Short mmCIF file of C-alpha atoms in Angstrom, two decimals:
data_model
loop_
_atom_site.label_atom_id
_atom_site.label_comp_id
_atom_site.label_asym_id
_atom_site.label_seq_id
_atom_site.Cartn_x
_atom_site.Cartn_y
_atom_site.Cartn_z
CA UNK A 1 24.29 -81.27 -79.65
CA UNK A 2 25.39 -84.89 -79.22
CA UNK A 3 23.70 -87.04 -81.82
CA UNK A 4 23.50 -90.65 -80.91
CA UNK A 5 22.25 -93.15 -83.46
CA UNK A 6 20.33 -96.03 -81.96
CA UNK A 7 19.30 -98.86 -84.18
CA UNK A 8 15.70 -97.69 -84.26
CA UNK A 9 13.74 -95.14 -82.23
CA UNK A 10 10.05 -94.58 -82.98
CA UNK A 11 7.79 -92.11 -81.16
CA UNK A 12 4.01 -92.38 -81.51
CA UNK A 13 2.57 -88.87 -81.08
CA UNK A 14 -1.00 -87.62 -80.93
CA UNK A 15 -1.77 -85.80 -84.22
CA UNK A 16 -4.61 -83.57 -85.35
CA UNK A 17 -6.64 -83.70 -88.57
CA UNK A 18 -3.45 -82.26 -90.03
CA UNK A 19 -0.98 -85.10 -89.32
CA UNK A 20 1.78 -82.52 -88.82
CA UNK A 21 -0.05 -80.91 -85.93
CA UNK A 22 1.35 -82.59 -82.80
CA UNK A 23 -0.10 -81.01 -79.69
CA UNK A 24 -0.18 -83.55 -76.83
CA UNK A 25 1.37 -82.03 -73.65
CA UNK A 26 2.81 -85.40 -72.73
CA UNK A 27 4.27 -86.03 -76.18
CA UNK A 28 5.93 -82.63 -75.94
CA UNK A 29 7.58 -83.66 -72.67
CA UNK A 30 9.04 -86.64 -74.50
CA UNK A 31 10.10 -84.63 -77.57
CA UNK A 32 12.05 -82.20 -75.36
CA UNK A 33 13.56 -85.12 -73.42
CA UNK A 34 14.72 -86.74 -76.65
CA UNK A 35 16.28 -83.45 -77.84
CA UNK A 36 17.93 -83.01 -74.42
CA UNK A 37 19.55 -86.42 -74.83
CA UNK A 38 20.57 -85.57 -78.43
CA UNK A 39 18.32 -88.23 -79.85
CA UNK A 40 16.17 -88.26 -82.94
CA UNK A 41 13.17 -90.50 -83.42
CA UNK A 42 10.88 -91.32 -86.29
CA UNK A 43 7.72 -89.50 -85.20
CA UNK A 44 4.54 -91.37 -86.21
CA UNK A 45 1.18 -89.61 -86.12
CA UNK A 46 -1.49 -91.33 -84.08
CA UNK A 47 -5.15 -90.48 -83.42
CA UNK A 48 -7.19 -91.05 -80.22
CA UNK A 49 -9.26 -93.79 -81.81
CA UNK A 50 -6.37 -95.77 -83.31
CA UNK A 51 -6.06 -97.87 -80.17
CA UNK A 52 -5.14 -100.98 -82.14
CA UNK A 53 -2.05 -99.31 -83.62
CA UNK A 54 -0.41 -99.06 -80.19
CA UNK A 55 -1.95 -102.18 -78.66
CA UNK A 56 1.54 -103.74 -78.75
CA UNK A 57 2.43 -101.32 -75.89
CA UNK A 58 -0.15 -102.94 -73.62
CA UNK A 59 -2.16 -99.79 -73.21
CA UNK A 60 -3.97 -97.16 -75.29
CA UNK A 61 -2.32 -93.76 -74.77
CA UNK A 62 0.59 -91.89 -76.34
CA UNK A 63 3.46 -91.11 -76.14
CA UNK A 64 4.78 -94.57 -76.87
CA UNK A 65 8.47 -94.90 -77.52
CA UNK A 66 9.71 -97.96 -79.35
CA UNK A 67 13.41 -98.66 -79.10
CA UNK A 68 14.51 -101.74 -81.00
CA UNK A 69 12.04 -104.28 -79.71
CA UNK A 70 11.05 -102.54 -76.50
CA UNK A 71 7.92 -100.35 -76.17
CA UNK A 72 7.74 -97.80 -73.33
CA UNK A 73 4.58 -95.83 -72.65
CA UNK A 74 3.84 -92.96 -70.26
CA UNK A 75 6.00 -89.82 -70.63
CA UNK A 76 7.48 -90.15 -67.12
CA UNK A 77 8.52 -93.75 -67.69
CA UNK A 78 9.94 -92.78 -71.06
CA UNK A 79 12.11 -90.13 -69.39
CA UNK A 80 13.29 -92.67 -66.86
CA UNK A 81 14.05 -95.12 -69.67
CA UNK A 82 16.08 -92.52 -71.60
CA UNK A 83 18.05 -91.59 -68.49
CA UNK A 84 18.91 -95.23 -67.84
CA UNK A 85 19.56 -96.14 -71.51
CA UNK A 86 21.71 -93.05 -72.28
CA UNK A 87 23.64 -92.31 -69.08
CA UNK A 88 26.43 -90.57 -70.99
CA UNK A 89 24.16 -88.04 -72.70
CA UNK A 90 23.19 -84.95 -70.69
CA UNK A 91 21.21 -85.99 -67.63
CA UNK A 92 17.49 -85.21 -67.54
CA UNK A 93 17.38 -85.03 -63.75
CA UNK A 94 20.73 -84.20 -62.17
CA UNK A 95 21.18 -86.84 -59.47
CA UNK A 96 18.83 -89.43 -58.03
CA UNK A 97 17.12 -87.03 -55.59
CA UNK A 98 16.69 -84.58 -58.46
CA UNK A 99 14.77 -87.27 -60.35
CA UNK A 100 12.52 -87.85 -57.33
CA UNK A 101 11.83 -84.13 -56.82
CA UNK A 102 11.19 -83.74 -60.54
CA UNK A 103 8.31 -86.16 -60.18
CA UNK A 104 6.55 -83.59 -58.03
CA UNK A 105 6.86 -81.03 -60.84
CA UNK A 106 5.43 -83.59 -63.26
CA UNK A 107 2.56 -84.33 -60.85
CA UNK A 108 1.89 -80.59 -60.50
CA UNK A 109 1.93 -80.14 -64.29
CA UNK A 110 -0.57 -82.96 -64.75
CA UNK A 111 -2.87 -82.27 -61.79
CA UNK A 112 -2.85 -78.46 -61.81
CA UNK A 113 -1.48 -77.03 -65.06
CA UNK A 114 -3.15 -79.35 -67.61
CA UNK A 115 -6.61 -78.98 -65.98
CA UNK A 116 -6.26 -75.19 -65.73
CA UNK A 117 -5.17 -74.84 -69.38
CA UNK A 118 -7.83 -77.28 -70.56
CA UNK A 119 -10.53 -74.98 -69.14
CA UNK A 120 -9.33 -72.42 -71.76
CA UNK A 121 -8.48 -74.55 -74.82
CA UNK A 122 -10.60 -77.72 -74.64
CA UNK A 123 -12.95 -76.64 -77.37
CA UNK A 124 -10.00 -75.58 -79.56
CA UNK A 125 -8.61 -79.12 -79.18
CA UNK A 126 -11.91 -80.50 -80.41
CA UNK A 127 -11.51 -78.19 -83.40
CA UNK A 128 -8.10 -79.48 -84.50
CA UNK A 129 -8.47 -83.22 -83.98
CA UNK A 130 -9.34 -85.65 -86.75
CA UNK A 131 -13.02 -85.98 -87.54
CA UNK A 132 -12.98 -89.61 -86.60
CA UNK A 133 -11.79 -88.71 -83.08
CA UNK A 134 -14.42 -86.07 -82.32
CA UNK A 135 -17.18 -88.24 -80.85
CA UNK A 136 -14.72 -90.06 -78.62
CA UNK A 137 -13.12 -86.80 -77.51
CA UNK A 138 -16.38 -85.02 -76.82
CA UNK A 139 -18.01 -87.83 -74.93
CA UNK A 140 -14.94 -88.73 -72.81
CA UNK A 141 -14.23 -85.08 -71.89
CA UNK A 142 -17.85 -84.18 -71.27
CA UNK A 143 -18.09 -87.14 -68.89
CA UNK A 144 -14.91 -86.05 -67.12
CA UNK A 145 -16.13 -82.47 -66.62
CA UNK A 146 -19.82 -83.24 -66.22
CA UNK A 147 -20.73 -80.53 -68.75
CA UNK A 148 -20.62 -79.71 -72.44
CA UNK A 149 -17.28 -78.73 -73.99
CA UNK A 150 -18.74 -75.35 -74.78
CA UNK A 151 -19.55 -74.81 -71.09
CA UNK A 152 -16.11 -75.98 -69.93
CA UNK A 153 -14.54 -72.99 -71.70
CA UNK A 154 -17.48 -70.59 -71.52
CA UNK A 155 -16.00 -67.91 -69.26
CA UNK A 156 -12.57 -67.42 -70.81
CA UNK A 157 -11.57 -64.37 -68.75
CA UNK A 158 -12.35 -66.15 -65.45
CA UNK A 159 -10.54 -69.29 -66.60
CA UNK A 160 -7.45 -67.30 -67.61
CA UNK A 161 -7.50 -65.65 -64.19
CA UNK A 162 -7.73 -69.11 -62.55
CA UNK A 163 -4.73 -70.21 -64.63
CA UNK A 164 -2.82 -67.10 -63.59
CA UNK A 165 -3.36 -67.97 -59.93
CA UNK A 166 -2.46 -71.64 -60.46
CA UNK A 167 0.88 -70.51 -61.89
CA UNK A 168 1.92 -68.80 -58.63
CA UNK A 169 4.55 -71.38 -57.56
CA UNK A 170 6.07 -71.47 -61.06
CA UNK A 171 6.09 -67.67 -61.30
CA UNK A 172 7.71 -67.23 -57.90
CA UNK A 173 10.41 -69.75 -58.82
CA UNK A 174 11.12 -68.14 -62.15
CA UNK A 175 11.53 -64.72 -60.56
CA UNK A 176 14.66 -66.17 -58.96
CA UNK A 177 16.12 -68.35 -61.69
CA UNK A 178 15.98 -68.83 -65.47
CA UNK A 179 14.66 -72.41 -65.40
CA UNK A 180 12.97 -74.66 -62.88
CA UNK A 181 16.22 -76.60 -62.78
CA UNK A 182 18.38 -73.44 -62.43
CA UNK A 183 20.65 -72.03 -65.13
CA UNK A 184 19.83 -74.75 -67.64
CA UNK A 185 16.62 -76.65 -68.30
CA UNK A 186 16.13 -80.25 -67.21
CA UNK A 187 13.17 -82.59 -67.45
CA UNK A 188 11.40 -80.71 -64.63
CA UNK A 189 11.17 -77.77 -67.07
CA UNK A 190 9.87 -79.95 -69.91
CA UNK A 191 7.13 -81.30 -67.63
CA UNK A 192 5.73 -77.79 -67.16
CA UNK A 193 6.50 -76.67 -70.71
CA UNK A 194 4.57 -79.50 -72.35
CA UNK A 195 1.14 -78.13 -71.39
CA UNK A 196 2.13 -74.70 -72.83
CA UNK A 197 3.02 -76.39 -76.16
CA UNK A 198 -0.33 -78.13 -76.09
CA UNK A 199 -1.97 -74.62 -76.01
CA UNK A 200 0.47 -73.11 -78.55
CA UNK A 201 -0.10 -75.86 -81.13
CA UNK A 202 -3.84 -76.28 -80.78
CA UNK A 203 -5.16 -72.83 -79.82
CA UNK A 204 -4.72 -69.20 -80.76
CA UNK A 205 -5.42 -67.96 -77.25
CA UNK A 206 -2.49 -66.34 -75.45
CA UNK A 207 -2.28 -67.67 -71.90
CA UNK A 208 0.36 -65.38 -70.45
CA UNK A 209 1.08 -61.64 -70.16
CA UNK A 210 4.36 -60.54 -71.71
CA UNK A 211 5.65 -59.28 -68.34
CA UNK A 212 5.05 -62.66 -66.62
CA UNK A 213 8.32 -64.49 -65.73
CA UNK A 214 6.52 -67.65 -66.99
CA UNK A 215 6.24 -66.01 -70.41
CA UNK A 216 10.00 -65.33 -70.50
CA UNK A 217 10.79 -68.88 -69.40
CA UNK A 218 8.47 -70.23 -72.14
CA UNK A 219 10.34 -68.06 -74.69
CA UNK A 220 13.67 -69.59 -73.56
CA UNK A 221 12.30 -73.08 -74.00
CA UNK A 222 10.77 -72.25 -77.41
CA UNK A 223 14.32 -71.28 -78.43
CA UNK A 224 15.99 -74.38 -76.94
CA UNK A 225 17.46 -77.03 -79.23
CA UNK A 226 17.70 -74.61 -82.17
CA UNK A 227 14.08 -73.59 -81.90
CA UNK A 228 12.63 -77.09 -81.94
CA UNK A 229 9.42 -76.07 -80.21
CA UNK A 230 9.09 -72.61 -81.84
CA UNK A 231 9.26 -74.11 -85.30
CA UNK A 232 6.60 -76.80 -84.64
CA UNK A 233 3.39 -76.47 -86.71
CA UNK A 234 0.48 -74.73 -84.98
CA UNK A 235 -3.16 -74.39 -85.88
CA UNK A 236 -4.06 -71.46 -88.15
CA UNK A 237 -7.72 -71.50 -87.11
CA UNK A 238 -8.98 -68.07 -86.09
CA UNK B 1 23.81 -88.24 -36.49
CA UNK B 2 26.83 -86.05 -37.11
CA UNK B 3 27.05 -83.33 -34.45
CA UNK B 4 29.05 -80.34 -35.47
CA UNK B 5 29.74 -77.66 -32.91
CA UNK B 6 29.90 -74.17 -34.31
CA UNK B 7 31.05 -71.36 -32.11
CA UNK B 8 27.53 -70.09 -31.70
CA UNK B 9 24.23 -70.83 -33.46
CA UNK B 10 21.05 -69.05 -32.41
CA UNK B 11 17.65 -69.49 -34.00
CA UNK B 12 14.84 -67.02 -33.37
CA UNK B 13 11.54 -68.86 -33.60
CA UNK B 14 7.97 -67.69 -33.42
CA UNK B 15 6.46 -68.70 -30.05
CA UNK B 16 2.99 -68.75 -28.61
CA UNK B 17 1.73 -67.50 -25.26
CA UNK B 18 3.45 -70.64 -24.04
CA UNK B 19 7.07 -69.88 -24.94
CA UNK B 20 7.66 -73.61 -25.68
CA UNK B 21 4.98 -73.65 -28.36
CA UNK B 22 6.85 -73.13 -31.64
CA UNK B 23 4.51 -73.42 -34.58
CA UNK B 24 5.79 -71.27 -37.45
CA UNK B 25 5.82 -73.34 -40.70
CA UNK B 26 8.93 -71.49 -41.84
CA UNK B 27 10.78 -72.00 -38.55
CA UNK B 28 9.96 -75.71 -38.85
CA UNK B 29 11.60 -75.83 -42.25
CA UNK B 30 14.73 -74.42 -40.61
CA UNK B 31 14.58 -76.77 -37.57
CA UNK B 32 14.42 -79.79 -39.88
CA UNK B 33 17.28 -78.37 -42.01
CA UNK B 34 19.46 -77.88 -38.93
CA UNK B 35 18.73 -81.47 -37.77
CA UNK B 36 19.49 -82.74 -41.26
CA UNK B 37 22.87 -81.04 -41.07
CA UNK B 38 23.43 -82.45 -37.55
CA UNK B 39 23.45 -78.99 -36.05
CA UNK B 40 21.95 -77.76 -32.75
CA UNK B 41 21.04 -74.15 -32.15
CA UNK B 42 19.99 -72.16 -29.11
CA UNK B 43 16.30 -71.62 -29.88
CA UNK B 44 15.03 -68.26 -28.70
CA UNK B 45 11.31 -67.58 -28.48
CA UNK B 46 10.11 -64.48 -30.32
CA UNK B 47 6.67 -62.95 -30.69
CA UNK B 48 5.17 -61.14 -33.72
CA UNK B 49 5.32 -57.74 -32.03
CA UNK B 50 8.93 -58.04 -30.84
CA UNK B 51 10.25 -56.44 -34.00
CA UNK B 52 13.06 -54.62 -32.21
CA UNK B 53 14.57 -57.85 -30.95
CA UNK B 54 15.41 -58.99 -34.52
CA UNK B 55 16.00 -55.52 -35.99
CA UNK B 56 19.69 -56.45 -36.22
CA UNK B 57 18.69 -58.82 -39.06
CA UNK B 58 17.49 -55.90 -41.19
CA UNK B 59 13.90 -57.10 -41.33
CA UNK B 60 11.04 -58.19 -39.06
CA UNK B 61 10.24 -61.86 -39.61
CA UNK B 62 11.48 -65.15 -38.26
CA UNK B 63 13.23 -67.49 -38.64
CA UNK B 64 16.45 -65.59 -38.12
CA UNK B 65 19.59 -67.64 -37.74
CA UNK B 66 22.57 -66.02 -36.11
CA UNK B 67 25.88 -67.74 -36.66
CA UNK B 68 28.80 -66.08 -34.95
CA UNK B 69 28.36 -62.46 -36.10
CA UNK B 70 26.24 -63.19 -39.19
CA UNK B 71 22.43 -62.93 -39.21
CA UNK B 72 20.49 -64.77 -41.95
CA UNK B 73 16.73 -64.35 -42.35
CA UNK B 74 14.21 -66.14 -44.60
CA UNK B 75 14.00 -69.93 -44.32
CA UNK B 76 15.07 -70.50 -47.91
CA UNK B 77 18.14 -68.28 -47.54
CA UNK B 78 18.97 -70.01 -44.25
CA UNK B 79 18.90 -73.42 -46.03
CA UNK B 80 21.21 -72.06 -48.73
CA UNK B 81 23.50 -70.66 -46.04
CA UNK B 82 23.66 -74.00 -44.22
CA UNK B 83 24.37 -75.88 -47.44
CA UNK B 84 27.26 -73.52 -48.25
CA UNK B 85 28.60 -73.31 -44.70
CA UNK B 86 28.45 -77.07 -43.98
CA UNK B 87 29.28 -78.75 -47.30
CA UNK B 88 30.57 -81.92 -45.54
CA UNK B 89 27.33 -82.53 -43.61
CA UNK B 90 24.52 -84.33 -45.47
CA UNK B 91 23.33 -82.20 -48.39
CA UNK B 92 19.95 -80.52 -48.18
CA UNK B 93 19.45 -80.48 -51.95
CA UNK B 94 21.47 -83.12 -53.74
CA UNK B 95 23.24 -81.32 -56.57
CA UNK B 96 22.84 -77.75 -57.88
CA UNK B 97 19.85 -78.52 -60.10
CA UNK B 98 18.23 -80.30 -57.14
CA UNK B 99 18.51 -77.04 -55.18
CA UNK B 100 16.88 -75.10 -58.02
CA UNK B 101 14.02 -77.61 -58.40
CA UNK B 102 13.52 -77.64 -54.61
CA UNK B 103 12.77 -73.93 -54.82
CA UNK B 104 9.62 -74.81 -56.75
CA UNK B 105 8.52 -77.11 -53.90
CA UNK B 106 9.14 -74.27 -51.42
CA UNK B 107 7.16 -71.88 -53.63
CA UNK B 108 4.33 -74.41 -53.85
CA UNK B 109 4.35 -74.88 -50.07
CA UNK B 110 4.20 -71.11 -49.49
CA UNK B 111 1.71 -70.17 -52.22
CA UNK B 112 -0.62 -73.19 -52.12
CA UNK B 113 -0.19 -75.25 -48.94
CA UNK B 114 0.14 -72.47 -46.34
CA UNK B 115 -2.93 -70.60 -47.65
CA UNK B 116 -4.99 -73.80 -47.85
CA UNK B 117 -4.10 -74.84 -44.29
CA UNK B 118 -4.57 -71.33 -42.97
CA UNK B 119 -8.20 -71.45 -44.13
CA UNK B 120 -8.60 -74.28 -41.55
CA UNK B 121 -6.43 -73.20 -38.63
CA UNK B 122 -6.15 -69.40 -38.71
CA UNK B 123 -8.46 -68.86 -35.72
CA UNK B 124 -6.61 -71.59 -33.77
CA UNK B 125 -3.38 -69.64 -34.36
CA UNK B 126 -5.02 -66.58 -32.91
CA UNK B 127 -5.91 -68.72 -29.89
CA UNK B 128 -2.35 -69.86 -29.11
CA UNK B 129 -0.36 -66.63 -29.65
CA UNK B 130 0.66 -64.25 -26.91
CA UNK B 131 -1.99 -61.76 -25.82
CA UNK B 132 0.22 -58.86 -26.88
CA UNK B 133 0.35 -60.25 -30.47
CA UNK B 134 -3.40 -60.66 -30.93
CA UNK B 135 -4.36 -57.22 -32.22
CA UNK B 136 -1.48 -57.23 -34.67
CA UNK B 137 -2.33 -60.76 -35.86
CA UNK B 138 -6.03 -60.13 -36.22
CA UNK B 139 -5.73 -56.82 -38.07
CA UNK B 140 -2.93 -57.99 -40.43
CA UNK B 141 -4.70 -61.27 -41.31
CA UNK B 142 -8.15 -59.71 -41.63
CA UNK B 143 -6.66 -57.16 -44.02
CA UNK B 144 -5.00 -59.96 -46.04
CA UNK B 145 -8.20 -61.98 -46.33
CA UNK B 146 -10.63 -59.12 -46.46
CA UNK B 147 -12.84 -60.78 -43.79
CA UNK B 148 -12.97 -61.58 -40.11
CA UNK B 149 -10.80 -64.48 -38.85
CA UNK B 150 -13.98 -66.25 -37.83
CA UNK B 151 -15.23 -66.07 -41.42
CA UNK B 152 -11.92 -67.24 -42.92
CA UNK B 153 -12.40 -70.60 -41.19
CA UNK B 154 -16.19 -70.72 -41.06
CA UNK B 155 -16.85 -73.68 -43.34
CA UNK B 156 -14.31 -76.21 -42.10
CA UNK B 157 -15.57 -79.15 -44.15
CA UNK B 158 -15.37 -77.17 -47.39
CA UNK B 159 -11.89 -75.84 -46.49
CA UNK B 160 -10.62 -79.34 -45.68
CA UNK B 161 -11.96 -80.48 -49.03
CA UNK B 162 -10.14 -77.59 -50.73
CA UNK B 163 -6.96 -78.63 -48.94
CA UNK B 164 -7.42 -82.23 -50.05
CA UNK B 165 -7.62 -81.11 -53.67
CA UNK B 166 -4.63 -78.78 -53.28
CA UNK B 167 -2.56 -81.73 -52.09
CA UNK B 168 -3.06 -83.64 -55.37
CA UNK B 169 0.52 -83.20 -56.73
CA UNK B 170 2.07 -84.18 -53.38
CA UNK B 171 -0.28 -87.17 -53.04
CA UNK B 172 0.47 -88.43 -56.55
CA UNK B 173 4.21 -88.10 -55.88
CA UNK B 174 4.04 -89.95 -52.61
CA UNK B 175 2.11 -92.84 -54.16
CA UNK B 176 5.36 -93.57 -56.02
CA UNK B 177 8.05 -92.84 -53.42
CA UNK B 178 8.52 -92.45 -49.68
CA UNK B 179 9.69 -88.83 -49.75
CA UNK B 180 9.56 -85.96 -52.21
CA UNK B 181 13.31 -86.40 -52.58
CA UNK B 182 12.98 -90.18 -53.01
CA UNK B 183 14.15 -92.76 -50.48
CA UNK B 184 15.39 -90.21 -47.96
CA UNK B 185 14.04 -86.75 -47.13
CA UNK B 186 15.79 -83.56 -48.23
CA UNK B 187 14.94 -79.94 -47.86
CA UNK B 188 12.13 -80.26 -50.46
CA UNK B 189 10.36 -82.48 -47.95
CA UNK B 190 10.91 -80.08 -45.06
CA UNK B 191 9.41 -77.24 -47.16
CA UNK B 192 6.10 -79.16 -47.43
CA UNK B 193 6.32 -80.60 -43.93
CA UNK B 194 6.69 -77.22 -42.18
CA UNK B 195 3.09 -76.23 -42.86
CA UNK B 196 1.85 -79.50 -41.39
CA UNK B 197 3.84 -78.87 -38.20
CA UNK B 198 2.24 -75.46 -38.07
CA UNK B 199 -1.16 -77.16 -37.92
CA UNK B 200 0.00 -79.91 -35.56
CA UNK B 201 1.42 -77.50 -33.00
CA UNK B 202 -1.27 -74.83 -33.03
CA UNK B 203 -4.52 -76.72 -33.84
CA UNK B 204 -6.28 -79.93 -32.82
CA UNK B 205 -7.91 -80.36 -36.25
CA UNK B 206 -6.70 -83.36 -38.22
CA UNK B 207 -6.02 -82.32 -41.82
CA UNK B 208 -5.47 -85.73 -43.43
CA UNK B 209 -7.21 -89.10 -43.65
CA UNK B 210 -5.19 -92.02 -42.35
CA UNK B 211 -5.22 -93.73 -45.78
CA UNK B 212 -3.75 -90.66 -47.51
CA UNK B 213 -0.13 -91.21 -48.74
CA UNK B 214 0.51 -87.67 -47.40
CA UNK B 215 -0.45 -88.86 -43.91
CA UNK B 216 2.07 -91.73 -44.10
CA UNK B 217 4.80 -89.34 -45.34
CA UNK B 218 4.01 -86.98 -42.51
CA UNK B 219 4.37 -89.86 -40.03
CA UNK B 220 7.82 -90.67 -41.47
CA UNK B 221 8.90 -87.07 -41.00
CA UNK B 222 7.47 -86.90 -37.48
CA UNK B 223 9.76 -89.89 -36.70
CA UNK B 224 12.87 -88.40 -38.40
CA UNK B 225 15.82 -87.34 -36.32
CA UNK B 226 14.77 -89.41 -33.33
CA UNK B 227 11.23 -88.00 -33.30
CA UNK B 228 12.29 -84.37 -33.23
CA UNK B 229 9.00 -83.15 -34.68
CA UNK B 230 6.73 -85.70 -32.97
CA UNK B 231 8.03 -84.73 -29.54
CA UNK B 232 7.54 -80.98 -30.08
CA UNK B 233 5.01 -79.31 -27.75
CA UNK B 234 1.52 -78.86 -29.22
CA UNK B 235 -1.52 -76.90 -28.00
CA UNK B 236 -3.80 -78.74 -25.61
CA UNK B 237 -6.73 -76.38 -26.36
CA UNK B 238 -9.93 -78.30 -27.18
#
């Protein structure tokens, strides 16, 4: 593990009522990217409704990475920033075309995987967030789905089956190779892993069968960087 | 365009009743890969039921590429073969991790894009294939879908809407860059383009709106290699 020491690196992460509970899928992409680059950041807890605390970034979502005087938001742009800023640390993308193709994986994670997992865990998320965030969370999500949170997740077995089908391209890939990027994980892997950390930290529902190649891949990434993801706090709610 | 001249390169391609109609999505992946490498092959028409003609390859599907005395089947394995055999021609994958990540795109094309397009064009395919293939095609596909071909494609508007949703990760990617692989196409692009050539050659149904970034990307690939794909024969059936 190469440890570089920048002047100052701060990561704003979504936190639950318990400030140590950090479950955002996008923040997890960034945490894995930082570890891949051998970087450590001061990780500041942030709640959905604390918009003013990250207003300096020009927008209202996390992750926000602050490096010296520069703020970078959006997990994809943070990964691009890290790749450019730390060219001598292990690459997140391989070559330039690898970076472009990885964007497809990120788009798939955000447009397919996050929605499919949210249909299982959305009410669990509501249960772990800070009380002051709950009205915002419920109203914004119920507007997005056009139904109550309770109804979004009402048929868990059917939603888990939907998720299983949505994972087909990932599963087929991981039958042939250990990681999306081959023998070692790159940012493409962290893009798809982030949503699984979201579920692991905020929900007690198991999304995968133990004989699923996606399960084995997730295990490998839980173990990466000396168990960084495996040792992260999770909810204890039953 | 670098033209290499191997001793002998033969590509078995699925053909319709018209032997010049070559519509297989997987054969199109291989045609684009050959063009990318600057290679020309003798393209032999093959029909679904001519299993004995490719029995030498140890299996019963096309594409089959025969190079000197070696037969390679499966479009992905053919791409790997070409990359290994012609390392000095333009790379299909970028670096090694790019090859691994491209496998995800191929898996997505096969498990999401091909099924979504087939729900629109499956009956059109039946209309262009050789008469001797029709019983085989109908019975194998009706078994796969558990319904008659006519019912697979019965609600075209709904199936086109499903396809539009399935394209979300590709669309999001192509809002940011010209090709899946960035500024220039690589095999990842051909994996997703093959299924669109399948529809173009065998059906008159337009799958995409003109303002869809996927449409523009498809136009760029139709123009690639001096219009190789654009000039390919298509069905004239109304």
